Short mmCIF file of C-alpha atoms and ligand atoms in Angstrom, two decimals:
data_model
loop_
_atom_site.label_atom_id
_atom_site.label_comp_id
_atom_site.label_asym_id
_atom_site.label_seq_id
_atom_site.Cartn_x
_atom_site.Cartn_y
_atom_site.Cartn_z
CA UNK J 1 9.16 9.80 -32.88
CA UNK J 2 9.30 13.10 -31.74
CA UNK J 3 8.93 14.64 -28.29
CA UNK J 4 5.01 15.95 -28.88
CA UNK J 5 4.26 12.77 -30.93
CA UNK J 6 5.10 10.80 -27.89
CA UNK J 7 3.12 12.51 -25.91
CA UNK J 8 -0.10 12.34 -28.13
CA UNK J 9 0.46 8.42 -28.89
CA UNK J 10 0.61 7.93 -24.65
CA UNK J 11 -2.11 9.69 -24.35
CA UNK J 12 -4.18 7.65 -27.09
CA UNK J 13 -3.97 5.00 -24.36
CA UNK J 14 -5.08 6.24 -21.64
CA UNK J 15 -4.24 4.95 -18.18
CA UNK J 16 -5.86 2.38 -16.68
CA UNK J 17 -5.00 3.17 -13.07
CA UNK J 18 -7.63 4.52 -10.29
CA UNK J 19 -4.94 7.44 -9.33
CA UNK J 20 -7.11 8.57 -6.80
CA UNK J 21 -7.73 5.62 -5.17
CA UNK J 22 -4.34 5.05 -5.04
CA UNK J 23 -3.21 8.77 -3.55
CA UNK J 24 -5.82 7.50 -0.76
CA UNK J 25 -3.45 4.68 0.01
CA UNK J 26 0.03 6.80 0.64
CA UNK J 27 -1.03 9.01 3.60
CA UNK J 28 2.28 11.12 3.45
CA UNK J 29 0.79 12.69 -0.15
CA UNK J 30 -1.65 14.58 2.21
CA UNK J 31 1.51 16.83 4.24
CA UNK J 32 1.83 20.27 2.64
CA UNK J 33 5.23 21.22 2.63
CA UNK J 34 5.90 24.60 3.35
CA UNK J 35 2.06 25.52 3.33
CA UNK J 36 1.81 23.92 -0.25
CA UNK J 37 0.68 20.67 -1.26
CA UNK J 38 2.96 18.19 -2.16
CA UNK J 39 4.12 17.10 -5.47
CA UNK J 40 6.22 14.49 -4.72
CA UNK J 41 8.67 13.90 -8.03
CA UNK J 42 11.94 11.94 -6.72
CA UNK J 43 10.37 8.33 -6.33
CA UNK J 44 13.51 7.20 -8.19
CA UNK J 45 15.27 7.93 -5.33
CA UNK J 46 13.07 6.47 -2.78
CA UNK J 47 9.38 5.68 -3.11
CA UNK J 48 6.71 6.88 -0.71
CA UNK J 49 4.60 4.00 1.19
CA UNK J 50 1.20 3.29 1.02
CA UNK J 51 -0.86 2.45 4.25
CA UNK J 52 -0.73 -1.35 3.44
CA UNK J 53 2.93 -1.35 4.10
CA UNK J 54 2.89 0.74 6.92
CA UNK J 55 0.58 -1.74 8.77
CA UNK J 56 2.24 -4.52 7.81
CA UNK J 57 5.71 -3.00 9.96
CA UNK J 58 3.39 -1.94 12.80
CA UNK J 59 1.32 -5.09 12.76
CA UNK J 60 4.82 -7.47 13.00
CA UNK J 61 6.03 -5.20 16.01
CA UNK J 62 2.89 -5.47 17.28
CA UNK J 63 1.61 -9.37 17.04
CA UNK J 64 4.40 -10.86 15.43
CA UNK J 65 7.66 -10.07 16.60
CA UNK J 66 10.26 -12.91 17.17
CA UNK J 67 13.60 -13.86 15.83
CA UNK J 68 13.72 -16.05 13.13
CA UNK J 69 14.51 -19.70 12.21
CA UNK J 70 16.45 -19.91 16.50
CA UNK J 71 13.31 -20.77 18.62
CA UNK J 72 10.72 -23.06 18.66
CA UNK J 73 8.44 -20.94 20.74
CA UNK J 74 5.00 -19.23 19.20
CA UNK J 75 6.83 -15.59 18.00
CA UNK J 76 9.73 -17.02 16.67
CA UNK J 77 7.44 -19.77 14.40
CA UNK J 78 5.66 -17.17 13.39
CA UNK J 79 8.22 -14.70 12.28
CA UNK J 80 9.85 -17.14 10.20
CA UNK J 81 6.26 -17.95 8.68
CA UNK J 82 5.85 -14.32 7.63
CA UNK J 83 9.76 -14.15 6.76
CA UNK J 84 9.59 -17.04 4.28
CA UNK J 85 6.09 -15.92 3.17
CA UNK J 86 8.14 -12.60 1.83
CA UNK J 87 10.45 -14.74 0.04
CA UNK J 88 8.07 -16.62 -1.90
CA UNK J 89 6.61 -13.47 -2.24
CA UNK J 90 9.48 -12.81 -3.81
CA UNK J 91 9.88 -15.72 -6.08
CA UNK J 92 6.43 -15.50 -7.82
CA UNK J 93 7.29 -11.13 -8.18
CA UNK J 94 9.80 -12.44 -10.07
CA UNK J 95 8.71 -15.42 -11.63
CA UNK J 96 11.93 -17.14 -10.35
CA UNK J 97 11.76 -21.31 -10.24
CA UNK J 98 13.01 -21.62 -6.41
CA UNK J 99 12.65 -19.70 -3.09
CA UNK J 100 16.34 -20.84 -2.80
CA UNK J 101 17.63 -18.53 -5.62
CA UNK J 102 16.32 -15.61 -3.72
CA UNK J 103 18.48 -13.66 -0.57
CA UNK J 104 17.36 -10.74 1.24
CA UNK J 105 20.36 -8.05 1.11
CA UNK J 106 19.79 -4.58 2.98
CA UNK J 107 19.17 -3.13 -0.90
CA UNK J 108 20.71 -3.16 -4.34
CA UNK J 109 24.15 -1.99 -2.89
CA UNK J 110 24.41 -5.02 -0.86
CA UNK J 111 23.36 -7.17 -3.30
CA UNK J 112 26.27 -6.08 -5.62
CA UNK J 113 29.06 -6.13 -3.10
CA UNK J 114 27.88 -9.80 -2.63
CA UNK J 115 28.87 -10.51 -5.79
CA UNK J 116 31.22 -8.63 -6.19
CA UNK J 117 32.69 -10.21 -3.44
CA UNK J 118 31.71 -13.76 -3.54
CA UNK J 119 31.87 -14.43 -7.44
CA UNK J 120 35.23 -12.18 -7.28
CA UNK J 121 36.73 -14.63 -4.45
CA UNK J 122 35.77 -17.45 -6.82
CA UNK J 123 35.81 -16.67 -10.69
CA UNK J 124 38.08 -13.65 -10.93
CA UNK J 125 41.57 -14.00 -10.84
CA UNK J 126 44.42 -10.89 -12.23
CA UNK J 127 44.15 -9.98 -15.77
CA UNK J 128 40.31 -11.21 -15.99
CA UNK J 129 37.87 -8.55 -17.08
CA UNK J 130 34.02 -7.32 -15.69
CA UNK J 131 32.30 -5.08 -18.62
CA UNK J 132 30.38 -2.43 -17.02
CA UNK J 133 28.57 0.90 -18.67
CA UNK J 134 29.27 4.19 -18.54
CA UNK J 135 25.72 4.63 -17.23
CA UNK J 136 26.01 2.54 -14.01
CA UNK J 137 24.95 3.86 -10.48
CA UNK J 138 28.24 4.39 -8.45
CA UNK J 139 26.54 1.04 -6.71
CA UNK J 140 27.74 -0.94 -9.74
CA UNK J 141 30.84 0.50 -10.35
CA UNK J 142 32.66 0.74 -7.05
CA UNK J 143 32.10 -2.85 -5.88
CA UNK J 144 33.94 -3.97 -9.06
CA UNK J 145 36.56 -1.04 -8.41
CA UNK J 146 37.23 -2.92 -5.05
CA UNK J 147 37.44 -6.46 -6.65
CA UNK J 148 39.70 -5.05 -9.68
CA UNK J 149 41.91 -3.68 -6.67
CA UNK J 150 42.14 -6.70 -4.75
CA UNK J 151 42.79 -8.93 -7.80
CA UNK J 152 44.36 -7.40 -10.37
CA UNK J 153 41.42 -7.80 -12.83
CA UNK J 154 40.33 -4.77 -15.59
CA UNK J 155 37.22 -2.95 -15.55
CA UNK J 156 36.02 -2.07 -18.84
CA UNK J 157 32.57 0.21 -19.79
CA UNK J 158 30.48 0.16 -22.68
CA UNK J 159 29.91 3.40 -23.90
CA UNK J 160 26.59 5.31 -24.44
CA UNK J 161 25.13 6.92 -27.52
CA UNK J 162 23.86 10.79 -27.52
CA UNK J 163 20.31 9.43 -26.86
CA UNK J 164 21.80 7.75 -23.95
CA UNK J 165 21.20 4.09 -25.22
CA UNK J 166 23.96 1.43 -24.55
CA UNK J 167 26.72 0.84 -27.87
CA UNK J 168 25.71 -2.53 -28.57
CA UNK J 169 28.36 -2.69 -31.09
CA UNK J 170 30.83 -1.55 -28.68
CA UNK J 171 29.46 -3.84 -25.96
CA UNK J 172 29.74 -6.95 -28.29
CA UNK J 173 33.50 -5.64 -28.78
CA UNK J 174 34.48 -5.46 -25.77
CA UNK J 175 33.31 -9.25 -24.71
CA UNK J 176 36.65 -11.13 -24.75
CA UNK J 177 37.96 -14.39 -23.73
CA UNK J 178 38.69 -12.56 -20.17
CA UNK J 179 35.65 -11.61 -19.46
CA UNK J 180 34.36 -13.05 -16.22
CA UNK J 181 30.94 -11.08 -15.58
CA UNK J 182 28.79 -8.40 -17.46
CA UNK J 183 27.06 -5.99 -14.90
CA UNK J 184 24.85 -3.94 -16.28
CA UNK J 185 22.11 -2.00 -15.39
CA UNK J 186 18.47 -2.52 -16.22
CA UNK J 187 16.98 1.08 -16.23
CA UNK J 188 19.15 3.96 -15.94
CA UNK J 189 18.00 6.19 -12.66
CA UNK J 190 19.95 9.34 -14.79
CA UNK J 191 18.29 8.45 -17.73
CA UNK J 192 15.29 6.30 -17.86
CA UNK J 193 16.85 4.00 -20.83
CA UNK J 194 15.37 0.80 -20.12
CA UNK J 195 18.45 -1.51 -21.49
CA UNK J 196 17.39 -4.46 -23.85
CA UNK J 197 18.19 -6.78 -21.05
CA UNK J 198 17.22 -10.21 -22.97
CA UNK J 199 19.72 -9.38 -26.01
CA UNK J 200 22.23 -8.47 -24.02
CA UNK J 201 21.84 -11.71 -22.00
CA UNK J 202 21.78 -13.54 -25.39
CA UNK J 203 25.19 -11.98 -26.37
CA UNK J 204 26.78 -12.58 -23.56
CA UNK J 205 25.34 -16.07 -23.05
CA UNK J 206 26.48 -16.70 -26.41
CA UNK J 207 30.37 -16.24 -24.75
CA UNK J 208 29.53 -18.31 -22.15
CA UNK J 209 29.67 -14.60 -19.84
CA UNK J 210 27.25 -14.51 -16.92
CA UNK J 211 25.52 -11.76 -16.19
CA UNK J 212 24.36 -9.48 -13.37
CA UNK J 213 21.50 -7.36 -13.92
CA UNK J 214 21.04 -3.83 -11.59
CA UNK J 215 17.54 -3.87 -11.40
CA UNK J 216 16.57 -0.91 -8.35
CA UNK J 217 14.90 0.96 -11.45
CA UNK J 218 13.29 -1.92 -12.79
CA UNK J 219 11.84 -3.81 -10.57
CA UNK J 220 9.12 -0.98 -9.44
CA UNK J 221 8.02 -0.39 -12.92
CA UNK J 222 8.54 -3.33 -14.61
CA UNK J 223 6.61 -6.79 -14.83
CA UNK J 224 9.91 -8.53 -14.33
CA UNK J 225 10.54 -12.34 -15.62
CA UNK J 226 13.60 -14.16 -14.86
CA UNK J 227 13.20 -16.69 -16.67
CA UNK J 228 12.48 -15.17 -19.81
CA UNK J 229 15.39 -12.60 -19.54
CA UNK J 230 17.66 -15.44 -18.38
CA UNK J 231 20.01 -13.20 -16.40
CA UNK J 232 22.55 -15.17 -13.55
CA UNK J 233 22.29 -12.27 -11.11
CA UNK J 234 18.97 -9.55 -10.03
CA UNK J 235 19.71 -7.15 -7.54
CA UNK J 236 16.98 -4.33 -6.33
CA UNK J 237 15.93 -2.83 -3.44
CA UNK J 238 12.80 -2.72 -1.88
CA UNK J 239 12.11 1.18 -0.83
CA UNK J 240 12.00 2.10 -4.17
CA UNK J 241 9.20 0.06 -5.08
CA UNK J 242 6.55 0.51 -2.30
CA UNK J 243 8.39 -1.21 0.83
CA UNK J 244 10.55 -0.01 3.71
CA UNK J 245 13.88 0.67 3.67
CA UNK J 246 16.20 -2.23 4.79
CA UNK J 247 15.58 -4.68 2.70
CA UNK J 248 16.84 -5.96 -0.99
CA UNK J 249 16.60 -8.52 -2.86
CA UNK J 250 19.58 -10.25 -4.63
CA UNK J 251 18.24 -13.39 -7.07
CA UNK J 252 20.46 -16.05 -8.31
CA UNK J 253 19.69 -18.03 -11.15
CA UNK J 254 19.88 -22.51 -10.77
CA UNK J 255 22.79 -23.19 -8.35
CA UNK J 256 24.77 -20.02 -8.84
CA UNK J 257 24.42 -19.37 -5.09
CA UNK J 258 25.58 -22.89 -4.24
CA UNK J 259 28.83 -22.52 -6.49
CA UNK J 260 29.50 -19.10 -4.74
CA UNK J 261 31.51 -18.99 -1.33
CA UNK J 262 29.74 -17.01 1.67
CA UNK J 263 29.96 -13.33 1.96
CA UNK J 264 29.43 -12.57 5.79
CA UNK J 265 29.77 -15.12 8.12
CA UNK J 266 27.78 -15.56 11.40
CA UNK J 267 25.00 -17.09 12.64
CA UNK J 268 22.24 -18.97 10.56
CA UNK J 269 24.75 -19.07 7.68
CA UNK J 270 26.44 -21.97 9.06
CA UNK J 271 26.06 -25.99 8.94
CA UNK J 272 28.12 -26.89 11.52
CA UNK J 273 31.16 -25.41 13.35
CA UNK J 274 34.29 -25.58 15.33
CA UNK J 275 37.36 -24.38 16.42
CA UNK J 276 39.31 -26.41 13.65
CA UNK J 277 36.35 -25.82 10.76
CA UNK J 278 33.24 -24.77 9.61
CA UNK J 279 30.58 -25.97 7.06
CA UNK J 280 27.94 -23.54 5.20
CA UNK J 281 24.31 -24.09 5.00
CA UNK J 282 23.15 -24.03 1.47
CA UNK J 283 21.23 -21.17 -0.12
CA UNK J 284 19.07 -18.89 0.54
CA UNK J 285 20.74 -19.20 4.22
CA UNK J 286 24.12 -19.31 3.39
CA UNK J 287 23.83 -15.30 2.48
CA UNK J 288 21.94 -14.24 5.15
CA UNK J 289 24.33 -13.89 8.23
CA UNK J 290 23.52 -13.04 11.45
CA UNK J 291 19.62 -11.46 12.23
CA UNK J 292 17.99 -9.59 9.28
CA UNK J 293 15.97 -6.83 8.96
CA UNK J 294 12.52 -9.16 9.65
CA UNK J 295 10.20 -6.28 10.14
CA UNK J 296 10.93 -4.78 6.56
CA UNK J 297 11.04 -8.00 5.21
CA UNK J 298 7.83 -8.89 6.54
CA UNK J 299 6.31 -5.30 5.36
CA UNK J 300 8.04 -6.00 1.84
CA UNK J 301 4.85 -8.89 0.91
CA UNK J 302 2.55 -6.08 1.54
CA UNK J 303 4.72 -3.68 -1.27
CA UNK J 304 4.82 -6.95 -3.74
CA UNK J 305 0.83 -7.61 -3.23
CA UNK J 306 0.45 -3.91 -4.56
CA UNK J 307 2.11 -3.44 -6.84
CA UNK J 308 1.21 -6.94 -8.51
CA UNK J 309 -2.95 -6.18 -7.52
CA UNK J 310 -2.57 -2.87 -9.44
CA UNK J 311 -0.50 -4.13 -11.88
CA UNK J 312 2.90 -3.26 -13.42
CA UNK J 313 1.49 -3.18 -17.31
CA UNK J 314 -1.02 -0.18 -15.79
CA UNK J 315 1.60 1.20 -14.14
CA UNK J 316 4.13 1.23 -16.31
CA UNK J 317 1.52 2.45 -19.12
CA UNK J 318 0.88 5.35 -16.66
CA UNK J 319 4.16 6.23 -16.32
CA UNK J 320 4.83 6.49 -19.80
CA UNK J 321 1.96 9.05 -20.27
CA UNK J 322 3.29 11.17 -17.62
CA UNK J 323 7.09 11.19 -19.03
CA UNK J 324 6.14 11.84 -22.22
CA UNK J 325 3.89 15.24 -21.26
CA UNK J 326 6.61 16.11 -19.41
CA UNK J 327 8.97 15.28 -21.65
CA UNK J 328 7.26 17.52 -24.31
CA UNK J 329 6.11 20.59 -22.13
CA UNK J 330 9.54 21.18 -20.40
CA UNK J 331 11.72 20.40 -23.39
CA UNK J 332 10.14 23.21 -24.93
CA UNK J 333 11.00 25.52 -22.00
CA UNK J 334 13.69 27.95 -23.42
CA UNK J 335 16.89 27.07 -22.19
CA UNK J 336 16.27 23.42 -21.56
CA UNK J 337 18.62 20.82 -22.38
CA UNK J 338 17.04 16.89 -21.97
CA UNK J 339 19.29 14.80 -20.78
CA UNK J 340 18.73 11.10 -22.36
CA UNK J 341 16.04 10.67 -24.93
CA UNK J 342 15.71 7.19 -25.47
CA UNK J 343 12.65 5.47 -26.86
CA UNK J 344 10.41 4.10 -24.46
CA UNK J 345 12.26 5.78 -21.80
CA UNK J 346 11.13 4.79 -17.92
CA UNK J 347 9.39 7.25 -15.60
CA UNK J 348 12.39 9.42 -15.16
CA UNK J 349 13.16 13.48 -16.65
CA UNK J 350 16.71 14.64 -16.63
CA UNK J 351 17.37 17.92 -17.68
CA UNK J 352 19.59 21.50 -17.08
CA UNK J 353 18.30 24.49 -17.87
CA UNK J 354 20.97 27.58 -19.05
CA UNK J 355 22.51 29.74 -16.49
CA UNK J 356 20.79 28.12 -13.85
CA UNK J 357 22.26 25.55 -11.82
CA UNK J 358 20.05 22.13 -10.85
CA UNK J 359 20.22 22.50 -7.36
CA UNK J 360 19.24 26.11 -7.72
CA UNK J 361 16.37 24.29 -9.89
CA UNK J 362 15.28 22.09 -7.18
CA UNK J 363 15.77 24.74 -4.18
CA UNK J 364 13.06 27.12 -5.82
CA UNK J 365 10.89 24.11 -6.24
CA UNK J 366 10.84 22.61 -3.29
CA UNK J 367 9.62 26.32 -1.97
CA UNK J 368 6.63 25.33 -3.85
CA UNK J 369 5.96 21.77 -2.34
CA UNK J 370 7.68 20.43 -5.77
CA UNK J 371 10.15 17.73 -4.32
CA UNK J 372 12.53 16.49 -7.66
CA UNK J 373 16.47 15.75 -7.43
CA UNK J 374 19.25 17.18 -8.68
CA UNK J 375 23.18 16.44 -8.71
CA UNK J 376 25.01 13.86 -10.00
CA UNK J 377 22.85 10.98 -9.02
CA UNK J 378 25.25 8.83 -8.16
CA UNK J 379 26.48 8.53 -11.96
CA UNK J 380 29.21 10.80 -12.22
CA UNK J 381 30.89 8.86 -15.42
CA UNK J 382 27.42 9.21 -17.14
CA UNK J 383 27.50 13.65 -16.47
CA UNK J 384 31.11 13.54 -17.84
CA UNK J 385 29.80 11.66 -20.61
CA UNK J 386 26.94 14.46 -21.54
CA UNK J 387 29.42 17.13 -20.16
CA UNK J 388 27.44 18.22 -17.09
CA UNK J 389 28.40 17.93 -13.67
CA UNK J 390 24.71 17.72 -12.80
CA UNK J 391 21.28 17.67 -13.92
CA UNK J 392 17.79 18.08 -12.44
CA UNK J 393 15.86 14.73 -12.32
CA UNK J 394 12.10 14.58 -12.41
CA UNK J 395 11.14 11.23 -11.54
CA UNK J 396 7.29 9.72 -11.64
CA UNK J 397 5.36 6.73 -10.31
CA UNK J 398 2.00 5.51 -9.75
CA UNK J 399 0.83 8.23 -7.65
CA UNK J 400 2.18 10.68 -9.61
CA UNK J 401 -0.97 12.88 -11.86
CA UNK J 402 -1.00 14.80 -14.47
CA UNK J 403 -1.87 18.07 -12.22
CA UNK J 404 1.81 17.45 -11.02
CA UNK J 405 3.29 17.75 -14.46
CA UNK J 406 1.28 20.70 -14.85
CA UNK J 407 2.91 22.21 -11.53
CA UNK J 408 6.50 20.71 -12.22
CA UNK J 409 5.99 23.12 -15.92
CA UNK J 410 4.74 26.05 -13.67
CA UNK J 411 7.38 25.65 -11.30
CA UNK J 412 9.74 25.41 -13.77
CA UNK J 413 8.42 28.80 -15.69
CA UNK J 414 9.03 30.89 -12.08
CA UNK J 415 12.68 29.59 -12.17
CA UNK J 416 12.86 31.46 -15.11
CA UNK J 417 11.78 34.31 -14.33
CA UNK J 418 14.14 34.44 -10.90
CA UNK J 419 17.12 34.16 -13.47
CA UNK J 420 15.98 36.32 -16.20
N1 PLP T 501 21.33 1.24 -8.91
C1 PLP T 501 20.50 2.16 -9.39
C2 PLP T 501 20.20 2.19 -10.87
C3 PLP T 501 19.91 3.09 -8.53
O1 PLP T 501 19.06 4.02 -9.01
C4 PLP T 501 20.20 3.02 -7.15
C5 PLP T 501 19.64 4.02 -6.21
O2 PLP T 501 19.26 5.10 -6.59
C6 PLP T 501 21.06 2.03 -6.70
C7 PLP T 501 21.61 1.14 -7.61
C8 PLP T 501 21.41 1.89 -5.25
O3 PLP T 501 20.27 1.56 -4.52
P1 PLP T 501 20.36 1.44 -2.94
O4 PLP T 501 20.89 2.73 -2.44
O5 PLP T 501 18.96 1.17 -2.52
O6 PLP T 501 21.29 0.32 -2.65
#
C-alpha cells in the first residue's frame, strides 16, 4: 500500500480515543515554549505524565513513604503493599503467569545488562554466539559487546531490508548450533518496524535458542502478551509509557530467573550470609539489590491503570492514523527522504530532508514550540545501514492530534524556505 492509501484506510477507522480528555490529564501540554504552544513529538524518547502519575509520586512521599520489605512498622508495611501492588500490576500488563517472573530494573538498559550479565556468567562460554540486528538501540548491543569481551563469544546481526524490516532469511541463517541467545528488538525507536516477535520466537524456539525481547517501544503502544509471544526475556522501561523515570521492568519467563546467578549483590537479595558464604533469595528478590526506586515504582500502577483504562487497541489505532498522515504529507515535502517504511509501522517518522541537516531540522522547530529528535538515536549501525549519520525523528502517542501533524508539515515547510 502506498503512502496516501495508508493514510485514507487509517482514517476509515477513526479513533476511538477522547484526545481531549486525555490532553486534560498531562498538565505539562499546557507550557508554551518559547511563547508558542507546545507540540510535543519525541514521546519515543521519553513520554510526558499525566496528573494520575504525578499524584501517585507525591501521594507516596506524602502518606506512604517507608522502606520496603526491612520493618515491621506502619510505613514500611505499607510501602511494600503499594510496591508489590506495582508488580502485580505488572504481571496482569503483561499477562505474565507469576509476580515472580517480574524484576524492577532502573529501565530497559538495566534490564539488558542483567542479562547480559547473569545469562552470560552462566550460558555463554568462548566461541558461543548472541544474534542481534542491525536495528538494535546501542542498549542492546553494547551489553553483549561487554559479554563477547569478557568471554570470548561472537556477536552476530541480522541484517535489515530497504523498508527497514528484519531478513528473516538471513536471521534463520545465522541461527547455529552456537547460538546461546537471540536479542532482538520489538519495535524499532529509528524506525517504527514492529518485528514479528511470535515467528521469530517460533524459529528460534524451534533451535532450542532463547530469546530476549527489547520491548521500551512496545510496551507503550502495544497490548503486550507473554504468553502468547512466548519470549524467555521482556525488558522496557517505564518513562516511556506514562510513568516516572527510574523504573523498568525486566520479565522472565517459568524459572529462567531461578536458573540465572545474581547480578548485584546487597541487601534484600540475600537468604542468608556470612563471612565464609552466602545464599540467594529466589526471584523476584534475588534481582533487586539493595533499596529501589519505591516512589516510581509505586507511581508506575498509576501509568499501567491508564494506559490499560484507555486501552492499547485505541491507542495504538490512534497512533496509526497519525503516522500515516504524517507519513503521507511530509513524504511529499520536496527533498524528503523517509527513513523505514515498513507496513504497519509504530508511531514513529524518521526522515532527512536535502541540504539540511536534522538537527538544523529540529533547532528551527523547536523555535516554534515543535519538540521532535534528531541524531543518531542511539542506533548508529542502523544510519550506516541507510547511509545517514542522522535523521529527524517525529515520534507520536496518545496525546498527540492531528492539529500537531498539521504544525509538524508547517514547520517543516518554513525549514524550507530558511534553506532555499
Ligand atoms: N531500546 C530501545 C528500542 C529504545 O528506544 C530505548 C530508548 O530510547 C532503549 C532501549 C533504552 O531505554 P532506557 O534509556 O530507558 O534504558
Amino acid at each position: 500500500m502506498n503512502t496516501v492509501a495508508m493514510a485514507d484506510s487509517a482514517r476509515a477507522a477513526a479513533p476511538a480515543l477522547d484526545v481531549e480528555r486525555i490532553r486534560a490529564d498531562f498538565p505539562i501540554l499546557q507550557i508554551r515554549p518559547r511563547g508558542r504552544p507546545l507540540v510535543y513529538l519525541d514521546s519515543a524518547a521519553t513520554s510526558q505524565k499525566p496528573r494520575q502519575v504525578i499524584d501517585a509520586l507525591r501521594r507516596y512521599y506524602e502518606e506512604e513513604n517507608g522502606n520496603i520489605h526491612r520493618g515491621v512498622h506502619y510505613l514500611s508495611e505499607l510501602a511494600t503493599l503499594r510496591y508489590d501492588e506495582t508488580r502485580e500490576a505488572t504481571r496482569r500488563f503483561l499477562n505474565a503467569e507469576s509476580v515472580n517472573e517480574v524484576v524492577f530494573t532502573r529501565n530497559t538498559t538495566e534490564g539488558i545488562n542483567l542479562v547480559a550479565s547473569s545469562f552470560g556468567q552462566a550460558f555463554v562460554r568462548a566461541g558461543d554466539e548472541i544474534v542481534v540486528s542491525l536495528m538494535e538501540h546501542h542498549s542492546n548491543i553494547v551489553p553483549w559487546q561487554l559479554l563477547c569481551e569478557r568471554s570470548g563469544a561472537v556477536l552476530r546481526a541480522v541484517p535489515v531490508t530497504d523498508t527497514g524490516e528484519l531478513d528473516l532469511g538471513a536471521f534463520e541463517s545465522l541461527l547455529g548450533p552456537r547460538t546461546r541467545l537471540v536479542a532482538l528488538t520489538w519495535v524499532s525507536n529509528s524506525l517504527g518496524t514492529v518485528n514479528p516477535v511470535e515467528r521469530i520466537v517460533a524459529i528460534a524456539h524451534a533451535r532450542g535458542i532463547p530469546v530476549l525481547l527489547d520491548g521500551a517501544q512496545a510496551a507503550p503502544h502495544l497490548a503486550i502478551d507473554v504468553r502468547a509471544v512466548g519470549c524467555d526475556f521482556l525488558a522496557f522501561s517505564g518513562h516511556k509509557m506514562l510513568g516516572p523515570t527510574g523504573v523498568g521492568v525486566l520479565y522472565a519467563r517459568g524459572d529462567w530467573f531461578d536458573r540465572l546467578p545474581p547480578y548485584q549483590g546487597g541487601g534484600d537479595m540475600i537468604d542468608t550470609v556470612t563471612i565464609e558464604k552466602t545464599t540467594y533469595a529466589k526471584a523476584p528478590s534475588r534481582f533487586e539489590a539493595g533499596t529501589p526506586d519505591i516512589g516510581s515504582v509505586v507511581a508506575f500502577r498509576a501509568a499501567i491503570e491508564y494506559l490499560e483504562r484507555t486501552g492499547l487497541d485505541a491507542i495504538q489505532r490512534h497512533e496509526h492514523a497519525l503516522v500515516a498522515e504524517a507519513t503521507a504529507q511530509v513524504g511529499a515535502l520536496p527533498g524528503v527522504r523517509l527513513v523505514g517504511t515498513a507496513p504497519g509501522k509504530a508511531g514513529v517518522l524518521s526522515f532527512t530532508m536535502e541540504g539540511v541537516h536534522p538537527h538544523d531540522i529540529a533547532t528551527i522547530l523547536d523555535q516554534h514550540g515543535i519538540a521532535i529528535r534528531a541524531g543518531h538515536h542511539c542506533t548508529q549501525p542502523l544510519m550506516q545501514r541507510f547511509g545517514c549519520g542522522a535523521t529527524a525523528r517525529a515520534s507520536f502517542y496518545l496525546y498527540n492530534t492531528m492539529d500537531e501533524v498539521n504544525a509538524l508539515v508547517a514547520g517543516l515547510h518554513r525549514v524550507r524556505e530558511v534553506f532555499a
